[in-house]
Every structure is written in C-alpha cells, then in structure tokens.
C-alpha cells in the first residue's frame, strides 16, 4: 500500500511507516503528521471524559510526547496506531485521576499492556488485516442501534460505570449491561480474524 | 487456567474502559490475570476503543500548542525498542497484597470475624461500593437474595453451587438485579470468596434479614 500523504484517511501501513521513521530516524516531519491526525482526536477523547480544557491540553501534550519517545515500542503487527494511542491517552487520564485522588479507577493491569506475544499470536495480523479490522469496526459502529451506541459511547468515552449510565439514561441496570454486551459482541465480531 | 465462569462481557468492556469502581476491578484483576479468554476480551475492547478514537471528531488545536510540543522533541531521548519492564507494584494495603497472591497466600491467617452461623468475613476498605471476603462453612446455605445493583464474586478456595452452576477457585459469578440466587457452600471444605457489591443485598424473607449485618448493610 502506497502512502497517501495528503489524504487524511491514510491507511495503517502509512502510520506504521511514519512510526518506523520516528523510531529509526527521529523524523520530526513524520511525527508532525502523526500529531496532526491524532492530537485533535486525543483532545476530543479527553474532553469527552470530562477533562477541562487546560488539563486536556496538558495530558494530550504528554501523550504525544510519549508517542515520540516510545515510537520504537509500537508494533504495527499487533494493532493499529489508533489503538496504541488510545491506550496511552486512557492510561494517562486515569492515572492522573488516581494521582489527584479524584477517582480510583486504574487502567487495566500493566501486565496486560505487555502481552505483546499474546496479541501477536491472536491477531497475527499483517498491516492490511489490521486495517481491514479497523474499518470493519468503524462500519459496525455506524450500524449500532441508538441505545447500544449511546451506552457504548458513555462507557468507552465517558468512562461511566453501568450504574452511572443506568441513572443518566433512566433505564434498568440490566438493560445497560445487555445493551453494552450486544454492542461489544457486534464490534468484536467485526474484529473478525481470530473469532 | 481453564475457567468455566467469566465476568459478563459488559463488565469486561467497562473494565477495559476504566468504567468499573475499585471494588470490582480488584476482583476482576485477580480473575483476568489467570484467564486468557478474558485477556482476549480486554484486548478486543482496546481495539474497539482505538477504532472509536479514530472515528471521533477532531477538536480544534492551536498552532502554538503544536509548536510547543515540537520544541520539546529534541530534549527527549528515544526509549529502547523493547517494552519497559513492569512498573514496581504500587504501595497497597496488606490485605490487597495477600489477595494478589491468593493461590499461595495463607488465607487461614487472616483476621476472620464471625458474622453468622457458619459464616465469617473480612470487610475490605474501598473508596466506592463494598468488598468483602466471605468464609462459608461446608454445606452452609446463604439466604436467597437478589441484588440492587451488581454483585461480582470470585471463589478463592473450596466451591459453592447455585442455580447457575458450581463455582470453583478462579471462577467468577457476575450477577445484576435481574438475578435471584441461593448459593450453597459445597460440602468438602470452607468456601472462601471475594464479593464486590455496589448496593445492599435484598433478602426475600424475614429470616435472612438477620444476616444483613453480614453484608454491612
């Protein structure tokens, strides 16, 4: 797949190449492209979680600097760059909440982030597969019924608990769980390959 | 480790998105650490999170902010291409340390307090919700109860059975307010389990109400 520098919806192979250039050559131009695409989305994510503007800016800066520093740890075979950056942003945000003693909800155990071998084995993906997966998840997202989409959004993007979602949507806890279960199932199926 | 009973997919998805309170994540950590099935679910949830990030609208960002980041790049040395070693475990209360190594730990040495005939417990301090270690004598029948909210139980030793099945160490019962159940500790040995709840258990008849202090209601 050839890089399409001017197309915003560049493929995963392109991101992988940019990340390799950052890791190998400390290529600022490559980093600048990664920044342009992901920094605004990371900011959206942080604002959605409820971070104030200044905090969102501070955390997004730290997250993107981490992308620069740890570019060599990104492995395009086990997942897309957006997943890698999502984890960085999520962990930064929830670690911040813990440090500030706002909320004690640690990100999934650190060991989980390190099970590189495990993921490789399961996804076993080439870059094209990784990209196909991502597009297929995005497609499945668009087709979710509205309640499922809303519950998924509140869960992944606002970090709300089942109880909080039930309260806000004024639906029974069991409905929150079943909606989220169904949405997760559909999206998981669209991840495809390993199921 | 082969497990028969896992947390609900909805619970795992929320765990991955940091959307469960601490009492639940303590229980979940213990199960997931041993369970490849659930590790896979968490990994899937993160891939979905990545696709969601990709699909988010771009928030406006100032050029000066990017300039500030670009200016910092030269001062940062690249991290080695291999993953960093696991961070040192954070300071945690002694009881949580014991739980982390529950398969090796001497659970008998813990300060069990009698609560009701056949039942002892240790309450564990958490910022949100409730977390209790329960130790149930062989053959003891817990009252029929349903839940206002969730109840997540993992067996650490022995086993219990209810309408759903027989739960052995490492297995998790993930129940919400739709489910009414009556767990019975199996006959061979004490059943020790870790139970997280967010709301008081509701008992169906008057007798078990006597047991409510058991759950710190």
Short mmCIF file of C-alpha atoms in Angstrom, two decimals:
data_model
loop_
_atom_site.label_atom_id
_atom_site.label_comp_id
_atom_site.label_asym_id
_atom_site.label_seq_id
_atom_site.Cartn_x
_atom_site.Cartn_y
_atom_site.Cartn_z
CA UNK A 1 0.00 0.00 0.00
CA UNK A 2 1.47 3.32 -1.01
CA UNK A 3 1.49 6.18 1.45
CA UNK A 4 -1.03 8.87 0.71
CA UNK A 5 0.44 11.83 2.45
CA UNK A 6 -2.30 14.30 1.71
CA UNK A 7 -5.22 12.10 2.43
CA UNK A 8 -6.45 12.39 5.98
CA UNK A 9 -7.76 8.83 5.96
CA UNK A 10 -4.38 7.35 5.32
CA UNK A 11 -4.03 3.64 5.85
CA UNK A 12 -2.47 1.81 8.76
CA UNK A 13 0.54 0.91 6.63
CA UNK A 14 1.20 4.59 6.29
CA UNK A 15 1.03 5.13 10.05
CA UNK A 16 3.35 2.19 10.56
CA UNK A 17 5.86 3.70 8.16
CA UNK A 18 5.69 7.07 9.90
CA UNK A 19 6.18 5.42 13.28
CA UNK A 20 9.18 3.49 11.97
CA UNK A 21 10.69 6.74 10.72
CA UNK A 22 10.18 8.30 14.13
CA UNK A 23 11.73 5.30 15.88
CA UNK A 24 14.67 4.89 13.50
CA UNK A 25 15.47 8.42 12.37
CA UNK A 26 13.82 10.67 14.96
CA UNK A 27 11.97 12.09 11.97
CA UNK A 28 10.11 15.23 13.09
CA UNK A 29 8.22 15.54 9.87
CA UNK A 30 6.77 12.08 10.40
CA UNK A 31 5.89 12.98 13.97
CA UNK A 32 4.22 16.16 12.82
CA UNK A 33 1.87 14.14 10.62
CA UNK A 34 1.01 11.75 13.44
CA UNK A 35 0.40 14.76 15.67
CA UNK A 36 -1.87 16.48 13.17
CA UNK A 37 -4.09 13.48 12.89
CA UNK A 38 -4.19 12.13 16.43
CA UNK A 39 -3.69 15.09 18.76
CA UNK A 40 -7.13 16.60 17.95
CA UNK A 41 -8.79 13.21 18.48
CA UNK A 42 -6.99 12.59 21.73
CA UNK A 43 -8.21 16.00 22.81
CA UNK A 44 -11.78 15.08 21.87
CA UNK A 45 -11.42 11.91 23.89
CA UNK A 46 -10.14 13.76 26.95
CA UNK A 47 -12.83 16.43 26.76
CA UNK A 48 -15.44 13.68 26.40
CA UNK A 49 -14.12 12.09 29.59
CA UNK A 50 -14.81 15.36 31.33
CA UNK A 51 -11.32 16.89 31.43
CA UNK A 52 -11.20 20.68 31.49
CA UNK A 53 -9.59 22.38 28.51
CA UNK A 54 -6.27 23.08 30.27
CA UNK A 55 -5.97 19.55 31.61
CA UNK A 56 -6.86 18.08 28.22
CA UNK A 57 -4.10 20.17 26.63
CA UNK A 58 -1.58 19.14 29.25
CA UNK A 59 -2.40 15.42 29.00
CA UNK A 60 -2.53 15.41 25.24
CA UNK A 61 0.90 17.01 25.12
CA UNK A 62 2.26 14.35 27.47
CA UNK A 63 0.57 11.59 25.45
CA UNK A 64 2.02 12.80 22.16
CA UNK A 65 5.48 13.19 23.68
CA UNK A 66 5.15 9.60 24.80
CA UNK A 67 4.39 8.62 21.21
CA UNK A 68 7.66 10.31 20.19
CA UNK A 69 9.67 8.75 22.99
CA UNK A 70 8.30 5.23 22.69
CA UNK A 71 7.80 5.03 18.94
CA UNK A 72 10.11 2.01 18.90
CA UNK A 73 7.65 0.08 21.02
CA UNK A 74 4.79 0.46 18.60
CA UNK A 75 4.24 -2.81 16.79
CA UNK A 76 2.09 -2.45 13.71
CA UNK A 77 1.55 -6.19 13.52
CA UNK A 78 -0.46 -6.38 16.72
CA UNK A 79 -2.80 -3.49 16.25
CA UNK A 80 -3.42 -0.14 14.70
CA UNK A 81 -1.76 3.08 15.78
CA UNK A 82 -5.13 4.39 16.92
CA UNK A 83 -5.41 1.52 19.44
CA UNK A 84 -1.89 2.17 20.69
CA UNK A 85 -2.57 5.87 21.13
CA UNK A 86 -6.00 5.22 22.66
CA UNK A 87 -4.32 3.14 25.38
CA UNK A 88 -1.74 5.85 26.04
CA UNK A 89 -4.44 8.53 26.33
CA UNK A 90 -6.70 6.40 28.52
CA UNK A 91 -3.89 5.40 30.86
CA UNK A 92 -2.62 8.99 31.12
CA UNK A 93 -6.07 10.25 32.00
CA UNK A 94 -6.98 7.62 34.57
CA UNK A 95 -3.51 7.67 36.13
CA UNK A 96 -3.97 11.40 36.50
CA UNK A 97 -7.32 10.92 38.26
CA UNK A 98 -5.70 8.45 40.64
CA UNK A 99 -2.76 10.68 41.42
CA UNK A 100 -5.09 13.56 42.14
CA UNK A 101 -7.27 11.25 44.18
CA UNK A 102 -10.31 12.22 42.14
CA UNK A 103 -11.24 8.72 41.15
CA UNK A 104 -9.66 5.38 41.84
CA UNK A 105 -10.14 3.51 38.61
CA UNK A 106 -6.80 2.18 37.49
CA UNK A 107 -6.32 1.28 33.83
CA UNK A 108 -6.24 -2.46 33.13
CA UNK A 109 -3.28 -4.10 34.84
CA UNK A 110 0.07 -3.14 33.42
CA UNK A 111 0.81 -6.75 32.53
CA UNK A 112 -1.97 -6.58 30.00
CA UNK A 113 -0.22 -3.87 28.01
CA UNK A 114 2.86 -6.01 27.86
CA UNK A 115 1.37 -9.18 26.47
CA UNK A 116 2.81 -8.41 23.11
CA UNK A 117 3.43 -12.02 22.24
CA UNK A 118 -0.06 -12.90 23.19
CA UNK A 119 -1.61 -10.31 20.94
CA UNK A 120 0.62 -11.21 18.06
CA UNK A 121 -0.41 -14.80 18.36
CA UNK A 122 -4.07 -13.95 18.46
CA UNK A 123 -4.33 -11.22 15.91
CA UNK A 124 -1.41 -12.50 13.89
CA UNK A 125 -2.17 -9.58 11.68
CA UNK A 126 -0.47 -8.22 8.65
CA UNK A 127 -0.93 -4.50 8.32
CA UNK A 128 -3.68 -4.95 5.79
CA UNK A 129 -5.60 -7.21 8.15
CA UNK A 130 -5.19 -4.72 10.95
CA UNK A 131 -6.56 -2.03 8.72
CA UNK A 132 -9.43 -4.15 7.46
CA UNK A 133 -10.34 -4.87 11.05
CA UNK A 134 -10.35 -1.24 11.98
CA UNK A 135 -12.53 -0.26 9.03
CA UNK A 136 -14.89 -3.07 9.76
CA UNK A 137 -15.22 -1.97 13.41
CA UNK A 138 -15.91 1.58 12.29
CA UNK A 139 -18.55 0.26 9.95
CA UNK A 140 -20.16 -1.85 12.66
CA UNK A 141 -20.17 1.21 14.93
CA UNK A 142 -22.28 3.14 12.47
CA UNK A 143 -24.83 0.36 12.36
CA UNK A 144 -25.45 0.05 16.10
CA UNK A 145 -28.98 0.80 17.30
CA UNK A 146 -29.01 4.12 19.09
CA UNK A 147 -29.31 2.81 22.64
CA UNK A 148 -26.39 0.45 22.16
CA UNK A 149 -24.34 3.19 20.58
CA UNK A 150 -25.13 5.53 23.43
CA UNK A 151 -24.26 3.01 26.13
CA UNK A 152 -21.03 2.14 24.32
CA UNK A 153 -20.13 5.80 23.99
CA UNK A 154 -20.82 6.56 27.64
CA UNK A 155 -18.81 3.56 28.68
CA UNK A 156 -15.75 3.93 26.43
CA UNK A 157 -15.73 7.66 26.03
CA UNK A 158 -17.02 8.99 29.26
CA UNK A 159 -15.68 6.21 31.47
CA UNK A 160 -19.03 5.87 33.18
CA UNK A 161 -19.97 2.83 35.23
CA UNK A 162 -23.05 0.73 34.49
CA UNK A 163 -24.77 2.26 37.50
CA UNK A 164 -24.00 5.81 36.35
CA UNK A 165 -25.24 5.05 32.84
CA UNK A 166 -28.44 3.48 34.17
CA UNK A 167 -29.06 6.60 36.27
CA UNK A 168 -28.40 9.04 33.47
CA UNK A 169 -30.42 7.22 30.84
CA UNK A 170 -33.07 6.26 33.35
CA UNK A 171 -33.07 2.61 32.31
CA UNK A 172 -32.61 -0.52 34.42
CA UNK A 173 -29.08 -1.70 35.17
CA UNK A 174 -29.82 -4.96 33.37
CA UNK A 175 -30.62 -3.03 30.18
CA UNK A 176 -27.32 -1.16 30.37
CA UNK A 177 -25.46 -4.43 30.65
CA UNK A 178 -27.37 -6.15 27.87
CA UNK A 179 -27.02 -3.16 25.52
CA UNK A 180 -23.31 -2.93 26.19
CA UNK A 181 -22.93 -6.70 25.86
CA UNK A 182 -24.68 -6.67 22.47
CA UNK A 183 -22.72 -3.69 21.19
CA UNK A 184 -19.44 -5.21 22.35
CA UNK A 185 -20.36 -8.53 20.73
CA UNK A 186 -21.12 -6.93 17.36
CA UNK A 187 -17.95 -4.89 17.36
CA UNK A 188 -15.91 -7.85 18.47
CA UNK A 189 -17.27 -9.92 15.61
CA UNK A 190 -16.25 -7.18 13.24
CA UNK A 191 -12.72 -7.53 14.58
CA UNK A 192 -13.06 -10.78 12.77
CA UNK A 193 -9.98 -12.80 12.09
CA UNK A 194 -9.44 -14.54 15.39
CA UNK A 195 -13.05 -15.40 16.18
CA UNK B 1 -6.01 -21.94 33.58
CA UNK B 2 -9.35 -23.11 32.26
CA UNK B 3 -12.27 -21.23 33.69
CA UNK B 4 -15.91 -22.09 33.28
CA UNK B 5 -17.43 -18.88 34.58
CA UNK B 6 -16.24 -15.48 33.47
CA UNK B 7 -17.32 -11.92 34.14
CA UNK B 8 -20.03 -10.69 31.79
CA UNK B 9 -18.75 -9.18 28.52
CA UNK B 10 -20.35 -5.89 29.53
CA UNK B 11 -18.29 -5.94 32.73
CA UNK B 12 -15.09 -6.72 30.83
CA UNK B 13 -15.74 -3.95 28.30
CA UNK B 14 -16.24 -1.46 31.11
CA UNK B 15 -13.18 -2.71 32.97
CA UNK B 16 -11.09 -2.08 29.87
CA UNK B 17 -12.51 1.44 29.60
CA UNK B 18 -11.83 2.20 33.30
CA UNK B 19 -15.58 2.22 33.90
CA UNK B 20 -15.76 -0.04 36.95
CA UNK B 21 -15.35 1.00 40.56
CA UNK B 22 -12.32 -0.14 42.53
CA UNK B 23 -14.10 -2.91 44.43
CA UNK B 24 -14.97 -4.60 41.14
CA UNK B 25 -11.62 -4.03 39.46
CA UNK B 26 -9.85 -5.70 42.41
CA UNK B 27 -11.91 -8.84 41.83
CA UNK B 28 -11.57 -8.61 38.05
CA UNK B 29 -7.79 -8.20 38.19
CA UNK B 30 -7.49 -11.49 40.05
CA UNK B 31 -9.57 -13.40 37.52
CA UNK B 32 -8.24 -11.80 34.35
CA UNK B 33 -4.63 -12.31 35.35
CA UNK B 34 -5.22 -16.05 35.07
CA UNK B 35 -7.70 -16.10 32.24
CA UNK B 36 -6.69 -15.90 28.59
CA UNK B 37 -10.30 -15.80 27.49
CA UNK B 38 -10.82 -12.56 29.38
CA UNK B 39 -7.42 -11.15 28.41
CA UNK B 40 -8.52 -11.54 24.82
CA UNK B 41 -11.76 -9.70 25.56
CA UNK B 42 -9.82 -6.81 27.10
CA UNK B 43 -7.54 -6.69 24.12
CA UNK B 44 -10.58 -6.65 21.80
CA UNK B 45 -12.12 -3.85 23.85
CA UNK B 46 -8.96 -1.79 23.37
CA UNK B 47 -9.06 -2.35 19.62
CA UNK B 48 -12.64 -1.13 19.64
CA UNK B 49 -11.51 1.85 21.72
CA UNK B 50 -8.89 2.57 19.07
CA UNK B 51 -11.46 2.46 16.28
CA UNK B 52 -13.67 4.78 18.31
CA UNK B 53 -10.79 7.20 18.77
CA UNK B 54 -10.24 7.16 15.03
CA UNK B 55 -13.92 7.96 14.49
CA UNK B 56 -14.02 10.90 16.93
CA UNK B 57 -14.35 14.40 15.53
CA UNK B 58 -11.13 16.40 15.70
CA UNK B 59 -11.14 19.02 18.45
CA UNK B 60 -9.64 22.36 17.43
CA UNK B 61 -5.99 22.76 18.46
CA UNK B 62 -3.87 25.87 18.26
CA UNK B 63 -0.67 26.02 16.21
CA UNK B 64 1.21 27.41 19.20
CA UNK B 65 0.41 24.25 21.09
CA UNK B 66 1.87 22.09 18.39
CA UNK B 67 4.91 24.36 18.25
CA UNK B 68 5.40 23.84 21.98
CA UNK B 69 5.36 20.04 21.55
CA UNK B 70 7.69 20.14 18.54
CA UNK B 71 10.13 22.29 20.53
CA UNK B 72 10.35 19.65 23.24
CA UNK B 73 11.19 16.74 20.93
CA UNK B 74 14.96 17.24 20.86
CA UNK B 75 15.16 17.01 24.63
CA UNK B 76 13.63 13.54 24.73
CA UNK B 77 15.81 10.52 24.22
CA UNK B 78 14.16 7.60 22.47
CA UNK B 79 13.11 4.77 24.73
CA UNK B 80 14.58 1.38 23.82
CA UNK B 81 12.61 -0.58 21.27
CA UNK B 82 11.64 -3.23 23.75
CA UNK B 83 8.88 -2.79 26.24
CA UNK B 84 9.85 -1.38 29.58
CA UNK B 85 9.82 -3.83 32.48
CA UNK B 86 6.64 -3.88 34.51
CA UNK B 87 6.43 -0.93 36.86
CA UNK B 88 7.07 -1.70 40.51
CA UNK B 89 3.84 -2.64 42.21
CA UNK B 90 2.38 0.35 43.96
CA UNK B 91 2.01 0.53 47.70
CA UNK B 92 -1.17 -1.21 48.63
CA UNK B 93 -2.91 -2.26 51.78
CA UNK B 94 -1.64 -5.56 53.13
CA UNK B 95 -4.88 -7.37 52.50
CA UNK B 96 -4.76 -6.49 48.79
CA UNK B 97 -1.21 -7.78 48.60
CA UNK B 98 -2.40 -11.05 50.11
CA UNK B 99 -5.24 -11.22 47.61
CA UNK B 100 -2.89 -10.63 44.70
CA UNK B 101 -1.16 -13.87 45.60
CA UNK B 102 -4.26 -15.64 46.73
CA UNK B 103 -3.32 -19.06 45.43
CA UNK B 104 -0.18 -19.14 47.60
CA UNK B 105 -1.38 -16.98 50.46
CA UNK B 106 -2.22 -18.30 53.89
CA UNK B 107 -5.84 -17.26 53.96
CA UNK B 108 -6.40 -19.01 57.29
CA UNK B 109 -4.10 -16.48 58.95
CA UNK B 110 -6.35 -13.56 58.05
CA UNK B 111 -8.40 -11.91 60.83
CA UNK B 112 -11.71 -13.61 60.17
CA UNK B 113 -14.63 -12.34 62.18
CA UNK B 114 -17.69 -14.45 62.87
CA UNK B 115 -20.80 -12.93 61.36
CA UNK B 116 -23.50 -15.56 61.44
CA UNK B 117 -23.66 -19.29 61.99
CA UNK B 118 -21.28 -20.86 59.51
CA UNK B 119 -20.14 -17.55 58.08
CA UNK B 120 -17.09 -15.40 58.75
CA UNK B 121 -15.92 -12.38 56.87
CA UNK B 122 -13.32 -9.67 56.43
CA UNK B 123 -14.50 -6.30 55.14
CA UNK B 124 -12.03 -4.57 52.85
CA UNK B 125 -11.85 -0.81 52.72
CA UNK B 126 -12.56 0.58 49.24
CA UNK B 127 -13.43 4.11 48.15
CA UNK B 128 -16.65 3.06 46.40
CA UNK B 129 -19.08 0.21 46.90
CA UNK B 130 -18.38 -2.76 49.11
CA UNK B 131 -15.80 -5.50 49.10
CA UNK B 132 -15.86 -8.47 51.47
CA UNK B 133 -14.00 -11.68 51.91
CA UNK B 134 -16.50 -14.33 52.99
CA UNK B 135 -15.65 -17.66 54.50
CA UNK B 136 -18.54 -20.06 54.48
CA UNK B 137 -18.56 -23.37 56.34
CA UNK B 138 -19.18 -26.53 54.29
CA UNK B 139 -22.83 -27.06 53.44
CA UNK B 140 -23.91 -23.60 54.62
CA UNK B 141 -26.79 -22.20 52.67
CA UNK B 142 -26.76 -18.44 52.07
CA UNK B 143 -30.15 -16.74 52.04
CA UNK B 144 -31.95 -16.39 48.75
CA UNK B 145 -31.15 -12.90 47.61
CA UNK B 146 -31.37 -10.64 44.65
CA UNK B 147 -29.31 -7.51 44.08
CA UNK B 148 -29.94 -3.86 43.82
CA UNK B 149 -27.06 -3.31 41.52
CA UNK B 150 -24.25 -5.65 40.69
CA UNK B 151 -22.61 -8.45 42.62
CA UNK B 152 -19.32 -9.89 41.49
CA UNK B 153 -18.00 -12.94 43.32
CA UNK B 154 -14.80 -14.88 42.80
CA UNK B 155 -14.07 -18.11 44.60
CA UNK B 156 -10.62 -18.33 46.20
CA UNK B 157 -10.92 -21.68 47.94
CA UNK B 158 -13.42 -24.53 48.07
CA UNK B 159 -16.53 -24.09 45.96
CA UNK B 160 -20.16 -23.09 46.02
CA UNK B 161 -23.10 -24.02 43.88
CA UNK B 162 -26.17 -22.10 42.89
CA UNK B 163 -28.81 -22.20 40.15
CA UNK B 164 -26.15 -21.31 37.57
CA UNK B 165 -23.57 -23.95 38.39
CA UNK B 166 -20.68 -24.97 40.59
CA UNK B 167 -18.07 -22.29 41.12
CA UNK B 168 -14.51 -23.41 41.85
CA UNK B 169 -11.42 -21.25 42.56
CA UNK B 170 -10.77 -18.56 39.97
CA UNK B 171 -14.31 -18.68 38.62
CA UNK B 172 -16.50 -15.60 38.77
CA UNK B 173 -20.23 -15.11 39.25
CA UNK B 174 -21.32 -11.81 37.72
CA UNK B 175 -24.89 -11.00 38.72
CA UNK B 176 -27.14 -8.00 38.38
CA UNK B 177 -30.54 -7.10 39.71
CA UNK B 178 -32.35 -9.48 37.37
CA UNK B 179 -30.92 -12.50 39.13
CA UNK B 180 -32.05 -14.05 42.36
CA UNK B 181 -29.86 -16.81 43.63
CA UNK B 182 -29.14 -19.01 46.58
CA UNK B 183 -25.54 -20.09 46.86
CA UNK B 184 -24.67 -23.16 48.93
CA UNK B 185 -21.11 -23.86 50.01
CA UNK B 186 -20.09 -27.32 48.86
CA UNK B 187 -19.57 -29.97 51.48
CA UNK B 188 -15.88 -30.78 51.32
CA UNK B 189 -14.25 -27.65 52.78
CA UNK B 190 -14.80 -23.99 53.69
CA UNK B 191 -15.64 -21.84 50.73
CA UNK B 192 -13.70 -18.57 50.68
CA UNK B 193 -14.79 -15.97 48.20
CA UNK B 194 -14.25 -12.33 47.42
CA UNK B 195 -17.52 -10.46 46.92
CA UNK B 196 -17.93 -6.98 45.46
CA UNK B 197 -21.33 -5.28 45.52
CA UNK B 198 -22.43 -1.72 44.91
CA UNK B 199 -25.74 -1.84 46.75
CA UNK B 200 -27.18 -3.67 49.70
CA UNK B 201 -28.32 -7.19 49.02
CA UNK B 202 -32.08 -7.61 49.22
CA UNK B 203 -33.23 -10.69 51.05
CA UNK B 204 -36.51 -12.25 50.20
CA UNK B 205 -37.87 -13.35 53.53
CA UNK B 206 -37.57 -12.18 57.09
CA UNK B 207 -35.20 -14.78 58.48
CA UNK B 208 -32.23 -13.91 56.32
CA UNK B 209 -32.69 -10.27 57.27
CA UNK B 210 -30.99 -11.25 60.47
CA UNK B 211 -27.99 -11.92 58.32
CA UNK B 212 -27.93 -8.49 56.80
CA UNK B 213 -25.15 -7.21 59.08
CA UNK B 214 -23.12 -9.82 57.34
CA UNK B 215 -23.07 -7.63 54.29
CA UNK B 216 -22.62 -4.40 56.24
CA UNK B 217 -25.99 -3.08 55.18
#
